[in-house]
Amino acid sequence: MALFETEALILRSYNLAEADKIVVCLSRSAGLIRGVAKGCRKLKNRFGAALEPFTLVNLTYYEKENQELVSFRQVEILKSRFNLSSNATMLTGFSYMGDLLIDFSPPHQANDNLFRMAIACFEAASETPDDLDAVLRYFEVWLLKLEGFLPDLRTCANCNKALGDEGAAYLGSDLSLRCSDCSSGRGRAVSNRLHTQLRTAEKLSPAKFAEGAREVSKETKREMAELTFQIIGRVLERMPRIRPAS
């Protein structure tokens, strides 16, 4: 039985037996982890409030070979979100991000870029709750990008012509972007203004992107939400369990 220690973001938990929980978290060094926290539902337990969803923790756990569930030994809070527990809109947005991390992350495969991006998005939304929608769009773009599903936003998939210079681009059924000539106008149209927003998300931090998005039109924000949600649905071959209002 090997002992490991890592930073982790608590995503979800389920009751198990009378006093235990199964906890799902995204860790820095081991990717998505599912573990058992024994006795955590007792009035007095060693975990305290550290297993609340969206809490950033330092996690120590045991792992047995050929077993998916690990055993939590110790959990220390690094950053809590308790102050947002009464904000239903924030909790829905956080649950949405948590669900997507679970859906897209293979178990026990570390992805430091994904972990850091997720932490930055949770932090940005916590700091400025009014920017939640913009942070969610940023999160969707970068989740798709890091997992290899975001279309190349730079050039047409057919002719390599630069996109965004003139006219709309079109998203095909293969999740590639093509210029108007190569697509013959077939597929989902991606306007120049939406293309600019997508490219901006690739270049900025979530906080900076959200700050700039305050000046973006409602129409462009709606376009972006519909596009990213459509791509996510195609990748998952189903719609996400939660969809925050946008």
PDB file of C-alpha atoms in Angstrom:
ATOM      1  CA  MET A   1       0.000   0.000   0.000  1.00  0.00           C
ATOM      2  CA  ALA A   2       1.579   3.268  -1.174  1.00  0.00           C
ATOM      3  CA  LEU A   3       1.133   6.642   0.545  1.00  0.00           C
ATOM      4  CA  PHE A   4       0.754   9.813  -1.550  1.00  0.00           C
ATOM      5  CA  GLU A   5       0.359  13.530  -0.866  1.00  0.00           C
ATOM      6  CA  THR A   6      -0.992  16.114  -3.311  1.00  0.00           C
ATOM      7  CA  GLU A   7      -3.033  19.293  -3.683  1.00  0.00           C
ATOM      8  CA  ALA A   8      -6.601  18.502  -4.692  1.00  0.00           C
ATOM      9  CA  LEU A   9      -9.891  20.230  -5.476  1.00  0.00           C
ATOM     10  CA  ILE A  10     -12.934  18.524  -3.972  1.00  0.00           C
ATOM     11  CA  LEU A  11     -15.609  18.123  -6.667  1.00  0.00           C
ATOM     12  CA  ARG A  12     -18.346  15.823  -5.376  1.00  0.00           C
ATOM     13  CA  SER A  13     -19.171  13.365  -2.608  1.00  0.00           C
ATOM     14  CA  TYR A  14     -21.592  10.491  -1.981  1.00  0.00           C
ATOM     15  CA  ASN A  15     -22.723   8.878   1.248  1.00  0.00           C
ATOM     16  CA  LEU A  16     -21.397   5.374   1.835  1.00  0.00           C
ATOM     17  CA  ALA A  17     -22.673   3.057   4.571  1.00  0.00           C
ATOM     18  CA  GLU A  18     -23.548   4.779   7.840  1.00  0.00           C
ATOM     19  CA  ALA A  19     -20.563   7.040   8.442  1.00  0.00           C
ATOM     20  CA  ASP A  20     -18.398   7.154   5.306  1.00  0.00           C
ATOM     21  CA  LYS A  21     -18.303   9.044   2.022  1.00  0.00           C
ATOM     22  CA  ILE A  22     -16.929   8.475  -1.433  1.00  0.00           C
ATOM     23  CA  VAL A  23     -15.233  11.716  -2.473  1.00  0.00           C
ATOM     24  CA  VAL A  24     -14.290  12.708  -6.029  1.00  0.00           C
ATOM     25  CA  CYS A  25     -11.497  15.247  -6.465  1.00  0.00           C
ATOM     26  CA  LEU A  26      -9.126  16.593  -9.091  1.00  0.00           C
ATOM     27  CA  SER A  27      -5.559  16.348  -7.853  1.00  0.00           C
ATOM     28  CA  ARG A  28      -2.429  18.047  -9.112  1.00  0.00           C
ATOM     29  CA  SER A  29      -0.194  14.970  -9.173  1.00  0.00           C
ATOM     30  CA  ALA A  30      -2.653  12.148  -9.947  1.00  0.00           C
ATOM     31  CA  GLY A  31      -5.540  13.653 -11.897  1.00  0.00           C
ATOM     32  CA  LEU A  32      -9.060  12.546 -11.033  1.00  0.00           C
ATOM     33  CA  ILE A  33      -9.238  10.545  -7.795  1.00  0.00           C
ATOM     34  CA  ARG A  34     -12.125   8.727  -6.165  1.00  0.00           C
ATOM     35  CA  GLY A  35     -11.525   7.847  -2.547  1.00  0.00           C
ATOM     36  CA  VAL A  36     -13.201   6.689   0.628  1.00  0.00           C
ATOM     37  CA  ALA A  37     -13.207   9.008   3.651  1.00  0.00           C
ATOM     38  CA  LYS A  38     -13.999   6.664   6.516  1.00  0.00           C
ATOM     39  CA  GLY A  39     -15.936   8.055   9.471  1.00  0.00           C
ATOM     40  CA  CYS A  40     -16.280  11.521   7.914  1.00  0.00           C
ATOM     41  CA  ARG A  41     -20.018  11.704   8.619  1.00  0.00           C
ATOM     42  CA  LYS A  42     -19.569  11.245  12.348  1.00  0.00           C
ATOM     43  CA  LEU A  43     -20.063  14.311  14.522  1.00  0.00           C
ATOM     44  CA  LYS A  44     -16.414  14.230  15.532  1.00  0.00           C
ATOM     45  CA  ASN A  45     -14.078  13.190  12.722  1.00  0.00           C
ATOM     46  CA  ARG A  46     -10.583  14.016  11.545  1.00  0.00           C
ATOM     47  CA  PHE A  47     -11.731  15.558   8.246  1.00  0.00           C
ATOM     48  CA  GLY A  48     -13.966  18.305   9.608  1.00  0.00           C
ATOM     49  CA  ALA A  49     -15.290  20.534   6.793  1.00  0.00           C
ATOM     50  CA  ALA A  50     -12.380  19.799   4.471  1.00  0.00           C
ATOM     51  CA  LEU A  51     -14.442  17.550   2.186  1.00  0.00           C
ATOM     52  CA  GLU A  52     -16.999  20.207   1.258  1.00  0.00           C
ATOM     53  CA  PRO A  53     -17.306  20.629  -2.537  1.00  0.00           C
ATOM     54  CA  PHE A  54     -14.973  23.113  -4.242  1.00  0.00           C
ATOM     55  CA  THR A  55     -12.560  23.238  -1.309  1.00  0.00           C
ATOM     56  CA  LEU A  56      -8.862  23.258  -2.210  1.00  0.00           C
ATOM     57  CA  VAL A  57      -7.022  20.867   0.090  1.00  0.00           C
ATOM     58  CA  ASN A  58      -3.743  19.166   0.756  1.00  0.00           C
ATOM     59  CA  LEU A  59      -4.639  15.478   0.545  1.00  0.00           C
ATOM     60  CA  THR A  60      -2.790  12.461   1.913  1.00  0.00           C
ATOM     61  CA  TYR A  61      -4.110   9.091   0.768  1.00  0.00           C
ATOM     62  CA  TYR A  62      -3.307   5.404   0.512  1.00  0.00           C
ATOM     63  CA  GLU A  63      -3.543   3.565  -2.804  1.00  0.00           C
ATOM     64  CA  LYS A  64      -3.693  -0.193  -3.316  1.00  0.00           C
ATOM     65  CA  GLU A  65      -2.652  -1.733  -6.602  1.00  0.00           C
ATOM     66  CA  ASN A  66      -5.524  -2.565  -8.979  1.00  0.00           C
ATOM     67  CA  GLN A  67      -8.090  -0.711  -6.852  1.00  0.00           C
ATOM     68  CA  GLU A  68      -9.818   2.388  -8.239  1.00  0.00           C
ATOM     69  CA  LEU A  69     -10.874   3.769  -4.856  1.00  0.00           C
ATOM     70  CA  VAL A  70      -8.102   5.173  -2.688  1.00  0.00           C
ATOM     71  CA  SER A  71      -8.322   5.644   1.073  1.00  0.00           C
ATOM     72  CA  PHE A  72      -8.144   9.195   2.453  1.00  0.00           C
ATOM     73  CA  ARG A  73      -5.850   9.498   5.444  1.00  0.00           C
ATOM     74  CA  GLN A  74      -5.613  13.245   6.063  1.00  0.00           C
ATOM     75  CA  VAL A  75      -7.131  16.359   4.452  1.00  0.00           C
ATOM     76  CA  GLU A  76      -5.965  19.899   5.224  1.00  0.00           C
ATOM     77  CA  ILE A  77      -7.890  22.932   3.955  1.00  0.00           C
ATOM     78  CA  LEU A  78      -5.867  25.310   1.779  1.00  0.00           C
ATOM     79  CA  LYS A  79      -8.761  27.403   0.416  1.00  0.00           C
ATOM     80  CA  SER A  80     -12.436  27.096   1.329  1.00  0.00           C
ATOM     81  CA  ARG A  81     -15.546  28.385  -0.466  1.00  0.00           C
ATOM     82  CA  PHE A  82     -17.799  28.401   2.606  1.00  0.00           C
ATOM     83  CA  ASN A  83     -18.662  32.074   2.088  1.00  0.00           C
ATOM     84  CA  LEU A  84     -20.441  31.183  -1.171  1.00  0.00           C
ATOM     85  CA  SER A  85     -22.575  28.372   0.236  1.00  0.00           C
ATOM     86  CA  SER A  86     -25.719  30.530   0.262  1.00  0.00           C
ATOM     87  CA  ASN A  87     -25.300  31.761  -3.331  1.00  0.00           C
ATOM     88  CA  ALA A  88     -27.348  29.357  -5.460  1.00  0.00           C
ATOM     89  CA  THR A  89     -26.121  30.813  -8.762  1.00  0.00           C
ATOM     90  CA  MET A  90     -22.471  30.382  -7.796  1.00  0.00           C
ATOM     91  CA  LEU A  91     -23.038  26.849  -6.531  1.00  0.00           C
ATOM     92  CA  THR A  92     -24.735  25.907  -9.793  1.00  0.00           C
ATOM     93  CA  GLY A  93     -21.832  27.350 -11.794  1.00  0.00           C
ATOM     94  CA  PHE A  94     -19.258  25.598  -9.638  1.00  0.00           C
ATOM     95  CA  SER A  95     -21.173  22.310  -9.869  1.00  0.00           C
ATOM     96  CA  TYR A  96     -21.199  22.676 -13.650  1.00  0.00           C
ATOM     97  CA  MET A  97     -17.422  23.115 -13.756  1.00  0.00           C
ATOM     98  CA  GLY A  98     -16.984  20.223 -11.340  1.00  0.00           C
ATOM     99  CA  ASP A  99     -19.147  17.917 -13.445  1.00  0.00           C
ATOM    100  CA  LEU A 100     -17.206  18.761 -16.604  1.00  0.00           C
ATOM    101  CA  LEU A 101     -13.897  18.089 -14.864  1.00  0.00           C
ATOM    102  CA  ILE A 102     -15.218  14.669 -13.874  1.00  0.00           C
ATOM    103  CA  ASP A 103     -16.562  13.992 -17.381  1.00  0.00           C
ATOM    104  CA  PHE A 104     -13.377  15.011 -19.209  1.00  0.00           C
ATOM    105  CA  SER A 105     -10.633  13.835 -16.826  1.00  0.00           C
ATOM    106  CA  PRO A 106      -9.412  10.230 -17.081  1.00  0.00           C
ATOM    107  CA  PRO A 107      -8.852   8.688 -13.614  1.00  0.00           C
ATOM    108  CA  HIS A 108      -5.300   8.788 -12.254  1.00  0.00           C
ATOM    109  CA  GLN A 109      -3.845  10.777 -15.165  1.00  0.00           C
ATOM    110  CA  ALA A 110      -2.135  13.949 -13.982  1.00  0.00           C
ATOM    111  CA  ASN A 111      -2.679  17.117 -16.003  1.00  0.00           C
ATOM    112  CA  ASP A 112      -1.036  20.053 -14.266  1.00  0.00           C
ATOM    113  CA  ASN A 113      -2.255  22.569 -16.845  1.00  0.00           C
ATOM    114  CA  LEU A 114      -5.850  21.457 -16.329  1.00  0.00           C
ATOM    115  CA  PHE A 115      -5.494  21.576 -12.548  1.00  0.00           C
ATOM    116  CA  ARG A 116      -4.030  25.094 -12.584  1.00  0.00           C
ATOM    117  CA  MET A 117      -6.658  26.324 -15.051  1.00  0.00           C
ATOM    118  CA  ALA A 118      -9.489  24.951 -12.911  1.00  0.00           C
ATOM    119  CA  ILE A 119      -8.106  26.518  -9.734  1.00  0.00           C
ATOM    120  CA  ALA A 120      -7.694  29.876 -11.508  1.00  0.00           C
ATOM    121  CA  CYS A 121     -11.312  29.764 -12.718  1.00  0.00           C
ATOM    122  CA  PHE A 122     -12.743  28.910  -9.296  1.00  0.00           C
ATOM    123  CA  GLU A 123     -10.640  31.691  -7.787  1.00  0.00           C
ATOM    124  CA  ALA A 124     -11.640  34.281 -10.403  1.00  0.00           C
ATOM    125  CA  ALA A 125     -15.345  33.539  -9.968  1.00  0.00           C
ATOM    126  CA  SER A 126     -15.018  33.646  -6.184  1.00  0.00           C
ATOM    127  CA  GLU A 127     -13.318  37.026  -6.280  1.00  0.00           C
ATOM    128  CA  THR A 128     -15.895  38.629  -8.612  1.00  0.00           C
ATOM    129  CA  PRO A 129     -19.161  36.617  -8.550  1.00  0.00           C
ATOM    130  CA  ASP A 130     -20.762  38.982 -11.076  1.00  0.00           C
ATOM    131  CA  ASP A 131     -18.283  37.691 -13.661  1.00  0.00           C
ATOM    132  CA  LEU A 132     -19.337  34.055 -13.228  1.00  0.00           C
ATOM    133  CA  ASP A 133     -20.781  33.664 -16.739  1.00  0.00           C
ATOM    134  CA  ALA A 134     -17.601  34.956 -18.381  1.00  0.00           C
ATOM    135  CA  VAL A 135     -15.470  32.670 -16.224  1.00  0.00           C
ATOM    136  CA  LEU A 136     -17.629  29.699 -17.246  1.00  0.00           C
ATOM    137  CA  ARG A 137     -17.100  30.511 -20.937  1.00  0.00           C
ATOM    138  CA  TYR A 138     -13.357  30.759 -20.337  1.00  0.00           C
ATOM    139  CA  PHE A 139     -13.414  27.447 -18.478  1.00  0.00           C
ATOM    140  CA  GLU A 140     -15.269  25.722 -21.336  1.00  0.00           C
ATOM    141  CA  VAL A 141     -12.848  27.027 -23.953  1.00  0.00           C
ATOM    142  CA  TRP A 142      -9.786  25.964 -22.012  1.00  0.00           C
ATOM    143  CA  LEU A 143     -11.203  22.595 -20.974  1.00  0.00           C
ATOM    144  CA  LEU A 144     -11.854  21.805 -24.630  1.00  0.00           C
ATOM    145  CA  LYS A 145      -8.437  23.129 -25.616  1.00  0.00           C
ATOM    146  CA  LEU A 146      -6.475  21.190 -22.995  1.00  0.00           C
ATOM    147  CA  GLU A 147      -8.347  17.972 -23.745  1.00  0.00           C
ATOM    148  CA  GLY A 148      -7.771  18.361 -27.486  1.00  0.00           C
ATOM    149  CA  PHE A 149     -11.340  19.119 -28.631  1.00  0.00           C
ATOM    150  CA  LEU A 150     -11.246  22.858 -29.307  1.00  0.00           C
ATOM    151  CA  PRO A 151     -11.101  23.575 -33.050  1.00  0.00           C
ATOM    152  CA  ASP A 152      -8.036  25.372 -34.373  1.00  0.00           C
ATOM    153  CA  LEU A 153      -9.122  29.004 -34.241  1.00  0.00           C
ATOM    154  CA  ARG A 154      -6.234  30.319 -36.306  1.00  0.00           C
ATOM    155  CA  THR A 155      -6.673  28.891 -39.806  1.00  0.00           C
ATOM    156  CA  CYS A 156      -9.200  27.092 -41.994  1.00  0.00           C
ATOM    157  CA  ALA A 157      -8.946  23.312 -41.619  1.00  0.00           C
ATOM    158  CA  ASN A 158      -8.965  22.943 -45.421  1.00  0.00           C
ATOM    159  CA  CYS A 159      -7.039  25.783 -47.028  1.00  0.00           C
ATOM    160  CA  ASN A 160      -5.103  27.195 -44.045  1.00  0.00           C
ATOM    161  CA  LYS A 161      -6.494  30.658 -44.704  1.00  0.00           C
ATOM    162  CA  ALA A 162      -6.404  32.856 -41.592  1.00  0.00           C
ATOM    163  CA  LEU A 163      -9.773  32.937 -39.861  1.00  0.00           C
ATOM    164  CA  GLY A 164     -11.382  36.055 -38.466  1.00  0.00           C
ATOM    165  CA  ASP A 165     -10.103  38.446 -41.118  1.00  0.00           C
ATOM    166  CA  GLU A 166     -13.331  38.630 -43.089  1.00  0.00           C
ATOM    167  CA  GLY A 167     -16.640  36.813 -43.038  1.00  0.00           C
ATOM    168  CA  ALA A 168     -17.807  34.105 -40.662  1.00  0.00           C
ATOM    169  CA  ALA A 169     -16.122  30.774 -40.133  1.00  0.00           C
ATOM    170  CA  TYR A 170     -18.186  27.582 -39.962  1.00  0.00           C
ATOM    171  CA  LEU A 171     -17.997  24.714 -37.479  1.00  0.00           C
ATOM    172  CA  GLY A 172     -18.377  21.379 -39.220  1.00  0.00           C
ATOM    173  CA  SER A 173     -19.662  18.071 -37.871  1.00  0.00           C
ATOM    174  CA  ASP A 174     -16.037  17.014 -37.337  1.00  0.00           C
ATOM    175  CA  LEU A 175     -15.565  19.978 -34.967  1.00  0.00           C
ATOM    176  CA  SER A 176     -13.227  21.754 -37.389  1.00  0.00           C
ATOM    177  CA  LEU A 177     -13.506  25.396 -38.426  1.00  0.00           C
ATOM    178  CA  ARG A 178     -13.517  26.265 -42.117  1.00  0.00           C
ATOM    179  CA  CYS A 179     -13.700  29.521 -44.012  1.00  0.00           C
ATOM    180  CA  SER A 180     -16.882  30.427 -45.898  1.00  0.00           C
ATOM    181  CA  ASP A 181     -15.419  29.280 -49.229  1.00  0.00           C
ATOM    182  CA  CYS A 182     -14.343  25.818 -48.031  1.00  0.00           C
ATOM    183  CA  SER A 183     -17.482  25.213 -45.987  1.00  0.00           C
ATOM    184  CA  SER A 184     -19.843  26.572 -48.662  1.00  0.00           C
ATOM    185  CA  GLY A 185     -21.724  28.116 -45.748  1.00  0.00           C
ATOM    186  CA  ARG A 186     -22.534  24.744 -44.189  1.00  0.00           C
ATOM    187  CA  GLY A 187     -22.215  24.188 -40.450  1.00  0.00           C
ATOM    188  CA  ARG A 188     -22.619  26.471 -37.463  1.00  0.00           C
ATOM    189  CA  ALA A 189     -21.617  30.044 -38.229  1.00  0.00           C
ATOM    190  CA  VAL A 190     -18.934  31.593 -36.010  1.00  0.00           C
ATOM    191  CA  SER A 191     -19.064  35.362 -36.412  1.00  0.00           C
ATOM    192  CA  ASN A 192     -15.993  37.575 -36.407  1.00  0.00           C
ATOM    193  CA  ARG A 193     -16.953  38.996 -33.016  1.00  0.00           C
ATOM    194  CA  LEU A 194     -17.338  35.509 -31.533  1.00  0.00           C
ATOM    195  CA  HIS A 195     -14.065  34.406 -33.108  1.00  0.00           C
ATOM    196  CA  THR A 196     -12.358  37.381 -31.469  1.00  0.00           C
ATOM    197  CA  GLN A 197     -13.745  36.394 -28.058  1.00  0.00           C
ATOM    198  CA  LEU A 198     -12.584  32.805 -28.447  1.00  0.00           C
ATOM    199  CA  ARG A 199      -9.084  33.940 -29.428  1.00  0.00           C
ATOM    200  CA  THR A 200      -9.032  36.380 -26.516  1.00  0.00           C
ATOM    201  CA  ALA A 201      -9.856  33.556 -24.096  1.00  0.00           C
ATOM    202  CA  GLU A 202      -6.824  31.656 -25.380  1.00  0.00           C
ATOM    203  CA  LYS A 203      -4.503  34.535 -24.521  1.00  0.00           C
ATOM    204  CA  LEU A 204      -5.633  35.828 -21.108  1.00  0.00           C
ATOM    205  CA  SER A 205      -6.103  34.646 -17.538  1.00  0.00           C
ATOM    206  CA  PRO A 206      -9.729  33.975 -16.494  1.00  0.00           C
ATOM    207  CA  ALA A 207      -9.823  37.118 -14.373  1.00  0.00           C
ATOM    208  CA  LYS A 208      -8.530  39.320 -17.215  1.00  0.00           C
ATOM    209  CA  PHE A 209     -10.855  37.693 -19.735  1.00  0.00           C
ATOM    210  CA  ALA A 210     -13.841  38.209 -17.447  1.00  0.00           C
ATOM    211  CA  GLU A 211     -12.898  41.850 -16.906  1.00  0.00           C
ATOM    212  CA  GLY A 212     -12.797  42.506 -20.648  1.00  0.00           C
ATOM    213  CA  ALA A 213     -16.008  40.558 -21.251  1.00  0.00           C
ATOM    214  CA  ARG A 214     -17.958  43.188 -19.308  1.00  0.00           C
ATOM    215  CA  GLU A 215     -17.831  45.350 -22.450  1.00  0.00           C
ATOM    216  CA  VAL A 216     -18.881  42.547 -24.823  1.00  0.00           C
ATOM    217  CA  SER A 217     -22.425  42.552 -26.239  1.00  0.00           C
ATOM    218  CA  LYS A 218     -25.082  40.200 -24.890  1.00  0.00           C
ATOM    219  CA  GLU A 219     -25.469  38.739 -28.380  1.00  0.00           C
ATOM    220  CA  THR A 220     -21.804  37.729 -28.548  1.00  0.00           C
ATOM    221  CA  LYS A 221     -21.957  36.249 -25.054  1.00  0.00           C
ATOM    222  CA  ARG A 222     -25.024  34.222 -26.066  1.00  0.00           C
ATOM    223  CA  GLU A 223     -23.262  33.017 -29.240  1.00  0.00           C
ATOM    224  CA  MET A 224     -20.244  31.919 -27.238  1.00  0.00           C
ATOM    225  CA  ALA A 225     -22.333  30.043 -24.669  1.00  0.00           C
ATOM    226  CA  GLU A 226     -24.270  28.224 -27.389  1.00  0.00           C
ATOM    227  CA  LEU A 227     -21.134  27.285 -29.320  1.00  0.00           C
ATOM    228  CA  THR A 228     -19.127  25.933 -26.392  1.00  0.00           C
ATOM    229  CA  PHE A 229     -22.134  24.040 -25.052  1.00  0.00           C
ATOM    230  CA  GLN A 230     -22.742  22.501 -28.476  1.00  0.00           C
ATOM    231  CA  ILE A 231     -19.140  21.314 -28.766  1.00  0.00           C
ATOM    232  CA  ILE A 232     -19.200  19.891 -25.233  1.00  0.00           C
ATOM    233  CA  GLY A 233     -22.431  18.037 -26.027  1.00  0.00           C
ATOM    234  CA  ARG A 234     -20.909  16.523 -29.167  1.00  0.00           C
ATOM    235  CA  VAL A 235     -17.788  15.413 -27.342  1.00  0.00           C
ATOM    236  CA  LEU A 236     -19.734  13.840 -24.464  1.00  0.00           C
ATOM    237  CA  GLU A 237     -22.433  12.531 -26.818  1.00  0.00           C
ATOM    238  CA  ARG A 238     -24.977  13.919 -24.374  1.00  0.00           C
ATOM    239  CA  MET A 239     -25.815  17.218 -22.752  1.00  0.00           C
ATOM    240  CA  PRO A 240     -24.117  18.046 -19.408  1.00  0.00           C
ATOM    241  CA  ARG A 241     -26.157  17.240 -16.318  1.00  0.00           C
ATOM    242  CA  ILE A 242     -26.138  20.910 -15.297  1.00  0.00           C
ATOM    243  CA  ARG A 243     -26.348  23.996 -17.505  1.00  0.00           C
ATOM    244  CA  PRO A 244     -26.054  27.347 -15.737  1.00  0.00           C
ATOM    245  CA  ALA A 245     -28.344  30.097 -16.957  1.00  0.00           C
ATOM    246  CA  SER A 246     -26.502  32.456 -19.325  1.00  0.00           C
TER     247      SER A 246
END
